């Protein structure tokens, strides 16, 4: 039917306040669940990353009951054969989706090409879905004057409360909820670890991994 672009991290580590590197990547559920939903609806998926590197999965996201997502990811050729963000032509895609994990905090938050693509999709009215730490990528969508393209939009994202409960807030150089608010993006926080989705025009955002399916469903409704 249509092509959906997955913009994904290329980072396998997140730099902490003390300079140490926390192993990371993308969060399995946030890629696997929407992937399945989009494929079930008949859409084609193309993965794009900085430099066209294979996006690393955060092994912590495959622990316990989440181990079920490994088979989905390993069976999906799209995750093994990404294109470079530099080679993306947005005219080829009906929607854009950005999964989270701490990886985007490391690279997509400061990747000018990713930010340019997201800003262009937003202005064009292209359905745009972003979940959990994926909204870190919105921080790079700035114009020449430093104004964020998403300023004034209502979003949700992984909250300070959730980062604290996960044990990472004190270690982080910056927190996603804080940075988005500072950029003029309006963060709406739901209850920690519960599905929470915000839809503002063509922008669909989800708060945490538990929101992945609901974000995919909302994005499909826009398509």
PDB file of C-alpha atoms in Angstrom:
ATOM      1  CA  UNK A   1       0.000   0.000   0.000  1.00  0.00           C
ATOM      2  CA  UNK A   2       2.305   2.771   1.250  1.00  0.00           C
ATOM      3  CA  UNK A   3       5.869   3.089   2.453  1.00  0.00           C
ATOM      4  CA  UNK A   4       6.601   4.037   6.074  1.00  0.00           C
ATOM      5  CA  UNK A   5      10.020   5.378   7.022  1.00  0.00           C
ATOM      6  CA  UNK A   6      11.521   4.248  10.329  1.00  0.00           C
ATOM      7  CA  UNK A   7      14.145   6.749  11.521  1.00  0.00           C
ATOM      8  CA  UNK A   8      16.291   4.824  13.997  1.00  0.00           C
ATOM      9  CA  UNK A   9      19.339   5.361  16.168  1.00  0.00           C
ATOM     10  CA  UNK A  10      22.801   4.205  15.204  1.00  0.00           C
ATOM     11  CA  UNK A  11      24.160   4.557  18.752  1.00  0.00           C
ATOM     12  CA  UNK A  12      25.004   1.528  20.872  1.00  0.00           C
ATOM     13  CA  UNK A  13      25.927   3.569  23.972  1.00  0.00           C
ATOM     14  CA  UNK A  14      24.509   6.519  25.917  1.00  0.00           C
ATOM     15  CA  UNK A  15      27.022   8.894  27.500  1.00  0.00           C
ATOM     16  CA  UNK A  16      26.285   9.540  31.165  1.00  0.00           C
ATOM     17  CA  UNK A  17      27.108  12.468  33.443  1.00  0.00           C
ATOM     18  CA  UNK A  18      30.287  10.826  34.726  1.00  0.00           C
ATOM     19  CA  UNK A  19      31.524  10.185  31.191  1.00  0.00           C
ATOM     20  CA  UNK A  20      30.827   6.457  31.279  1.00  0.00           C
ATOM     21  CA  UNK A  21      28.980   4.700  28.460  1.00  0.00           C
ATOM     22  CA  UNK A  22      25.697   2.920  29.139  1.00  0.00           C
ATOM     23  CA  UNK A  23      25.008   0.158  26.567  1.00  0.00           C
ATOM     24  CA  UNK A  24      21.872   1.002  24.619  1.00  0.00           C
ATOM     25  CA  UNK A  25      20.305   1.150  21.163  1.00  0.00           C
ATOM     26  CA  UNK A  26      16.640   1.036  20.211  1.00  0.00           C
ATOM     27  CA  UNK A  27      14.010  -0.483  22.510  1.00  0.00           C
ATOM     28  CA  UNK A  28      12.755  -3.748  21.008  1.00  0.00           C
ATOM     29  CA  UNK A  29       9.036  -3.401  21.728  1.00  0.00           C
ATOM     30  CA  UNK A  30       8.932   0.088  20.246  1.00  0.00           C
ATOM     31  CA  UNK A  31      10.208  -1.179  16.892  1.00  0.00           C
ATOM     32  CA  UNK A  32       8.760  -4.700  16.796  1.00  0.00           C
ATOM     33  CA  UNK A  33       5.147  -3.956  17.735  1.00  0.00           C
ATOM     34  CA  UNK A  34       4.603  -1.076  15.261  1.00  0.00           C
ATOM     35  CA  UNK A  35       6.504  -3.058  12.615  1.00  0.00           C
ATOM     36  CA  UNK A  36       4.019  -5.887  12.968  1.00  0.00           C
ATOM     37  CA  UNK A  37       1.035  -3.525  12.956  1.00  0.00           C
ATOM     38  CA  UNK A  38       2.200  -1.693   9.835  1.00  0.00           C
ATOM     39  CA  UNK A  39       3.053  -4.892   7.957  1.00  0.00           C
ATOM     40  CA  UNK A  40      -0.295  -6.414   8.919  1.00  0.00           C
ATOM     41  CA  UNK A  41      -1.972  -3.369   7.372  1.00  0.00           C
ATOM     42  CA  UNK A  42      -0.050  -4.017   4.148  1.00  0.00           C
ATOM     43  CA  UNK A  43       2.538  -1.247   4.327  1.00  0.00           C
ATOM     44  CA  UNK A  44       6.176  -1.420   3.244  1.00  0.00           C
ATOM     45  CA  UNK A  45       8.834  -0.351   5.768  1.00  0.00           C
ATOM     46  CA  UNK A  46      12.215   1.227   5.116  1.00  0.00           C
ATOM     47  CA  UNK A  47      14.677   1.796   7.963  1.00  0.00           C
ATOM     48  CA  UNK A  48      17.054   4.777   7.861  1.00  0.00           C
ATOM     49  CA  UNK A  49      19.879   5.535  10.292  1.00  0.00           C
ATOM     50  CA  UNK A  50      22.801   7.961  10.550  1.00  0.00           C
ATOM     51  CA  UNK A  51      25.345   6.698   8.041  1.00  0.00           C
ATOM     52  CA  UNK A  52      23.206   3.695   7.151  1.00  0.00           C
ATOM     53  CA  UNK A  53      24.561   1.628  10.062  1.00  0.00           C
ATOM     54  CA  UNK A  54      22.497  -1.259  11.400  1.00  0.00           C
ATOM     55  CA  UNK A  55      20.554   0.046  14.385  1.00  0.00           C
ATOM     56  CA  UNK A  56      21.610  -1.851  17.529  1.00  0.00           C
ATOM     57  CA  UNK A  57      18.927  -3.274  19.774  1.00  0.00           C
ATOM     58  CA  UNK A  58      19.224  -2.582  23.493  1.00  0.00           C
ATOM     59  CA  UNK A  59      19.727  -6.073  24.914  1.00  0.00           C
ATOM     60  CA  UNK A  60      18.003  -4.926  28.101  1.00  0.00           C
ATOM     61  CA  UNK A  61      14.806  -4.587  26.078  1.00  0.00           C
ATOM     62  CA  UNK A  62      14.884  -8.308  25.244  1.00  0.00           C
ATOM     63  CA  UNK A  63      14.997  -9.542  28.835  1.00  0.00           C
ATOM     64  CA  UNK A  64      12.303 -11.626  30.504  1.00  0.00           C
ATOM     65  CA  UNK A  65       8.920 -11.561  28.821  1.00  0.00           C
ATOM     66  CA  UNK A  66      10.303  -9.162  26.200  1.00  0.00           C
ATOM     67  CA  UNK A  67      12.435 -11.970  24.748  1.00  0.00           C
ATOM     68  CA  UNK A  68       9.492 -12.643  22.432  1.00  0.00           C
ATOM     69  CA  UNK A  69      10.425  -9.564  20.395  1.00  0.00           C
ATOM     70  CA  UNK A  70      13.794 -11.008  19.340  1.00  0.00           C
ATOM     71  CA  UNK A  71      12.230 -13.395  16.824  1.00  0.00           C
ATOM     72  CA  UNK A  72      10.217 -10.557  15.257  1.00  0.00           C
ATOM     73  CA  UNK A  73      13.287  -8.363  14.833  1.00  0.00           C
ATOM     74  CA  UNK A  74      15.482 -11.174  13.536  1.00  0.00           C
ATOM     75  CA  UNK A  75      12.872 -12.191  10.970  1.00  0.00           C
ATOM     76  CA  UNK A  76      12.523  -8.626   9.627  1.00  0.00           C
ATOM     77  CA  UNK A  77      15.043  -7.950   6.830  1.00  0.00           C
ATOM     78  CA  UNK A  78      14.393  -4.205   7.001  1.00  0.00           C
ATOM     79  CA  UNK A  79      16.288  -3.873  10.293  1.00  0.00           C
ATOM     80  CA  UNK A  80      19.345  -5.574   8.788  1.00  0.00           C
ATOM     81  CA  UNK A  81      19.499  -3.435   5.665  1.00  0.00           C
ATOM     82  CA  UNK A  82      18.986   0.252   6.503  1.00  0.00           C
ATOM     83  CA  UNK A  83      19.632   3.187   4.214  1.00  0.00           C
ATOM     84  CA  UNK A  84      21.459   6.345   5.251  1.00  0.00           C
ATOM     85  CA  UNK A  85      19.421   9.318   6.448  1.00  0.00           C
ATOM     86  CA  UNK A  86      21.299  11.362   3.861  1.00  0.00           C
ATOM     87  CA  UNK A  87      19.719   9.271   1.086  1.00  0.00           C
ATOM     88  CA  UNK A  88      16.099   9.634   2.223  1.00  0.00           C
ATOM     89  CA  UNK A  89      13.624  11.305  -0.142  1.00  0.00           C
ATOM     90  CA  UNK A  90      10.549  12.039   1.962  1.00  0.00           C
ATOM     91  CA  UNK A  91       8.388  12.158  -1.153  1.00  0.00           C
ATOM     92  CA  UNK A  92       8.669   8.363  -1.241  1.00  0.00           C
ATOM     93  CA  UNK A  93       6.961   7.899   2.147  1.00  0.00           C
ATOM     94  CA  UNK A  94       3.405   8.181   3.423  1.00  0.00           C
ATOM     95  CA  UNK A  95       4.426   8.304   7.107  1.00  0.00           C
ATOM     96  CA  UNK A  96       7.451   8.523   9.384  1.00  0.00           C
ATOM     97  CA  UNK A  97       7.993   6.637  12.634  1.00  0.00           C
ATOM     98  CA  UNK A  98      10.717   7.023  15.300  1.00  0.00           C
ATOM     99  CA  UNK A  99      11.115   4.339  18.005  1.00  0.00           C
ATOM    100  CA  UNK A 100      12.938   5.091  21.233  1.00  0.00           C
ATOM    101  CA  UNK A 101      15.463   3.518  23.525  1.00  0.00           C
ATOM    102  CA  UNK A 102      18.257   5.657  24.949  1.00  0.00           C
ATOM    103  CA  UNK A 103      20.049   5.558  21.581  1.00  0.00           C
ATOM    104  CA  UNK A 104      18.226   8.619  20.177  1.00  0.00           C
ATOM    105  CA  UNK A 105      19.365  10.596  23.233  1.00  0.00           C
ATOM    106  CA  UNK A 106      22.937  10.057  21.992  1.00  0.00           C
ATOM    107  CA  UNK A 107      22.695  10.641  18.250  1.00  0.00           C
ATOM    108  CA  UNK A 108      19.294  11.659  16.834  1.00  0.00           C
ATOM    109  CA  UNK A 109      18.968  14.463  19.399  1.00  0.00           C
ATOM    110  CA  UNK A 110      21.836  16.243  17.649  1.00  0.00           C
ATOM    111  CA  UNK A 111      21.561  14.843  14.108  1.00  0.00           C
ATOM    112  CA  UNK A 112      20.844  17.741  11.742  1.00  0.00           C
ATOM    113  CA  UNK A 113      19.676  15.515   8.873  1.00  0.00           C
ATOM    114  CA  UNK A 114      17.220  13.636  11.094  1.00  0.00           C
ATOM    115  CA  UNK A 115      15.935  16.939  12.445  1.00  0.00           C
ATOM    116  CA  UNK A 116      15.530  18.314   8.923  1.00  0.00           C
ATOM    117  CA  UNK A 117      13.533  15.266   7.831  1.00  0.00           C
ATOM    118  CA  UNK A 118      11.231  15.471  10.841  1.00  0.00           C
ATOM    119  CA  UNK A 119      10.637  19.189  10.405  1.00  0.00           C
ATOM    120  CA  UNK A 120       9.900  18.702   6.710  1.00  0.00           C
ATOM    121  CA  UNK A 121       7.464  15.858   7.432  1.00  0.00           C
ATOM    122  CA  UNK A 122       5.712  17.978  10.055  1.00  0.00           C
ATOM    123  CA  UNK A 123       5.292  20.949   7.715  1.00  0.00           C
ATOM    124  CA  UNK A 124       4.073  18.720   4.879  1.00  0.00           C
ATOM    125  CA  UNK A 125       1.364  17.174   7.053  1.00  0.00           C
ATOM    126  CA  UNK A 126       2.926  13.729   6.747  1.00  0.00           C
ATOM    127  CA  UNK A 127       1.737  11.448   9.575  1.00  0.00           C
ATOM    128  CA  UNK A 128       4.577  11.313  12.083  1.00  0.00           C
ATOM    129  CA  UNK A 129       4.753   8.850  15.003  1.00  0.00           C
ATOM    130  CA  UNK A 130       7.322   9.037  17.789  1.00  0.00           C
ATOM    131  CA  UNK A 131       7.512   7.029  21.009  1.00  0.00           C
ATOM    132  CA  UNK A 132       9.277   7.003  24.414  1.00  0.00           C
ATOM    133  CA  UNK A 133      12.832   8.397  24.010  1.00  0.00           C
ATOM    134  CA  UNK A 134      12.220   8.821  20.272  1.00  0.00           C
ATOM    135  CA  UNK A 135      11.090  12.434  20.858  1.00  0.00           C
ATOM    136  CA  UNK A 136      14.750  13.223  21.575  1.00  0.00           C
ATOM    137  CA  UNK A 137      14.984  13.411  17.778  1.00  0.00           C
ATOM    138  CA  UNK A 138      12.606  16.400  17.827  1.00  0.00           C
ATOM    139  CA  UNK A 139      15.313  18.430  19.563  1.00  0.00           C
ATOM    140  CA  UNK A 140      17.396  18.516  16.363  1.00  0.00           C
ATOM    141  CA  UNK A 141      14.535  19.984  14.303  1.00  0.00           C
ATOM    142  CA  UNK A 142      15.617  23.620  14.566  1.00  0.00           C
ATOM    143  CA  UNK A 143      15.714  26.456  12.057  1.00  0.00           C
ATOM    144  CA  UNK A 144      18.572  28.884  11.450  1.00  0.00           C
ATOM    145  CA  UNK A 145      17.411  31.008  14.386  1.00  0.00           C
ATOM    146  CA  UNK A 146      17.399  28.020  16.737  1.00  0.00           C
ATOM    147  CA  UNK A 147      13.604  27.779  16.951  1.00  0.00           C
ATOM    148  CA  UNK A 148      12.289  24.255  17.228  1.00  0.00           C
ATOM    149  CA  UNK A 149       9.869  23.179  14.487  1.00  0.00           C
ATOM    150  CA  UNK A 150       7.772  21.379  17.095  1.00  0.00           C
ATOM    151  CA  UNK A 151       7.492  24.356  19.458  1.00  0.00           C
ATOM    152  CA  UNK A 152       3.861  24.788  20.475  1.00  0.00           C
ATOM    153  CA  UNK A 153       2.969  21.192  19.652  1.00  0.00           C
ATOM    154  CA  UNK A 154       1.508  18.949  22.348  1.00  0.00           C
ATOM    155  CA  UNK A 155       3.487  15.739  22.823  1.00  0.00           C
ATOM    156  CA  UNK A 156       4.232  13.053  25.324  1.00  0.00           C
ATOM    157  CA  UNK A 157       7.558  11.318  25.912  1.00  0.00           C
ATOM    158  CA  UNK A 158       9.421   9.264  28.497  1.00  0.00           C
ATOM    159  CA  UNK A 159       8.930  11.323  31.636  1.00  0.00           C
ATOM    160  CA  UNK A 160      11.252  12.485  34.392  1.00  0.00           C
ATOM    161  CA  UNK A 161       9.262  10.304  36.786  1.00  0.00           C
ATOM    162  CA  UNK A 162       9.834   7.219  34.646  1.00  0.00           C
ATOM    163  CA  UNK A 163      13.531   7.994  34.189  1.00  0.00           C
ATOM    164  CA  UNK A 164      13.816   8.339  37.958  1.00  0.00           C
ATOM    165  CA  UNK A 165      11.995   5.092  38.627  1.00  0.00           C
ATOM    166  CA  UNK A 166      14.194   3.337  36.061  1.00  0.00           C
ATOM    167  CA  UNK A 167      17.242   4.506  38.038  1.00  0.00           C
ATOM    168  CA  UNK A 168      18.717   6.701  35.301  1.00  0.00           C
ATOM    169  CA  UNK A 169      17.715  10.267  36.171  1.00  0.00           C
ATOM    170  CA  UNK A 170      20.636  11.002  38.502  1.00  0.00           C
ATOM    171  CA  UNK A 171      23.111   9.610  35.972  1.00  0.00           C
ATOM    172  CA  UNK A 172      21.825  11.466  32.901  1.00  0.00           C
ATOM    173  CA  UNK A 173      23.420  14.621  31.531  1.00  0.00           C
ATOM    174  CA  UNK A 174      19.929  15.843  30.644  1.00  0.00           C
ATOM    175  CA  UNK A 175      16.365  14.599  30.859  1.00  0.00           C
ATOM    176  CA  UNK A 176      14.090  14.357  27.848  1.00  0.00           C
ATOM    177  CA  UNK A 177      10.984  15.893  29.404  1.00  0.00           C
ATOM    178  CA  UNK A 178      13.025  18.906  30.547  1.00  0.00           C
ATOM    179  CA  UNK A 179      14.710  19.466  27.180  1.00  0.00           C
ATOM    180  CA  UNK A 180      11.473  19.256  25.226  1.00  0.00           C
ATOM    181  CA  UNK A 181       9.784  21.768  27.503  1.00  0.00           C
ATOM    182  CA  UNK A 182      12.803  24.073  27.218  1.00  0.00           C
ATOM    183  CA  UNK A 183      12.465  23.894  23.423  1.00  0.00           C
ATOM    184  CA  UNK A 184       8.863  25.066  23.659  1.00  0.00           C
ATOM    185  CA  UNK A 185       7.364  21.626  23.047  1.00  0.00           C
ATOM    186  CA  UNK A 186       4.444  21.001  25.391  1.00  0.00           C
ATOM    187  CA  UNK A 187       4.943  17.683  27.198  1.00  0.00           C
ATOM    188  CA  UNK A 188       1.838  16.017  28.638  1.00  0.00           C
ATOM    189  CA  UNK A 189       2.767  13.316  31.168  1.00  0.00           C
ATOM    190  CA  UNK A 190       0.494  10.379  31.888  1.00  0.00           C
ATOM    191  CA  UNK A 191       0.796   7.863  34.704  1.00  0.00           C
ATOM    192  CA  UNK A 192       4.214   6.151  34.712  1.00  0.00           C
ATOM    193  CA  UNK A 193       4.411   2.918  32.707  1.00  0.00           C
ATOM    194  CA  UNK A 194       0.860   3.155  31.356  1.00  0.00           C
ATOM    195  CA  UNK A 195      -0.093   3.603  27.712  1.00  0.00           C
ATOM    196  CA  UNK A 196      -0.476   7.301  26.951  1.00  0.00           C
ATOM    197  CA  UNK A 197      -0.723   8.849  23.495  1.00  0.00           C
ATOM    198  CA  UNK A 198      -1.023  12.462  22.389  1.00  0.00           C
ATOM    199  CA  UNK A 199      -2.185  13.463  18.902  1.00  0.00           C
ATOM    200  CA  UNK A 200      -1.642  17.039  17.732  1.00  0.00           C
ATOM    201  CA  UNK A 201      -2.396  17.560  14.050  1.00  0.00           C
ATOM    202  CA  UNK A 202      -0.227  15.071  12.106  1.00  0.00           C
ATOM    203  CA  UNK A 203       2.026  14.347  15.107  1.00  0.00           C
ATOM    204  CA  UNK A 204       1.384  11.208  17.184  1.00  0.00           C
ATOM    205  CA  UNK A 205       3.526  10.612  20.281  1.00  0.00           C
ATOM    206  CA  UNK A 206       3.633   7.859  22.890  1.00  0.00           C
ATOM    207  CA  UNK A 207       5.055   8.079  26.396  1.00  0.00           C
ATOM    208  CA  UNK A 208       6.768   4.720  26.910  1.00  0.00           C
ATOM    209  CA  UNK A 209       7.134   1.177  25.520  1.00  0.00           C
ATOM    210  CA  UNK A 210       3.623   0.369  26.723  1.00  0.00           C
ATOM    211  CA  UNK A 211       2.336   3.025  24.295  1.00  0.00           C
ATOM    212  CA  UNK A 212       3.871   1.440  21.180  1.00  0.00           C
ATOM    213  CA  UNK A 213       0.768  -0.364  19.925  1.00  0.00           C
ATOM    214  CA  UNK A 214      -1.493   2.620  20.515  1.00  0.00           C
ATOM    215  CA  UNK A 215       0.891   4.912  18.631  1.00  0.00           C
ATOM    216  CA  UNK A 216       0.955   2.506  15.691  1.00  0.00           C
ATOM    217  CA  UNK A 217      -2.841   2.323  15.650  1.00  0.00           C
ATOM    218  CA  UNK A 218      -3.160   6.124  15.766  1.00  0.00           C
ATOM    219  CA  UNK A 219      -0.645   6.497  12.941  1.00  0.00           C
ATOM    220  CA  UNK A 220      -2.544   3.974  10.839  1.00  0.00           C
ATOM    221  CA  UNK A 221      -5.737   5.947  11.402  1.00  0.00           C
ATOM    222  CA  UNK A 222      -4.006   9.022  10.004  1.00  0.00           C
ATOM    223  CA  UNK A 223      -2.958   7.033   6.943  1.00  0.00           C
TER     224      UNK A 223
END
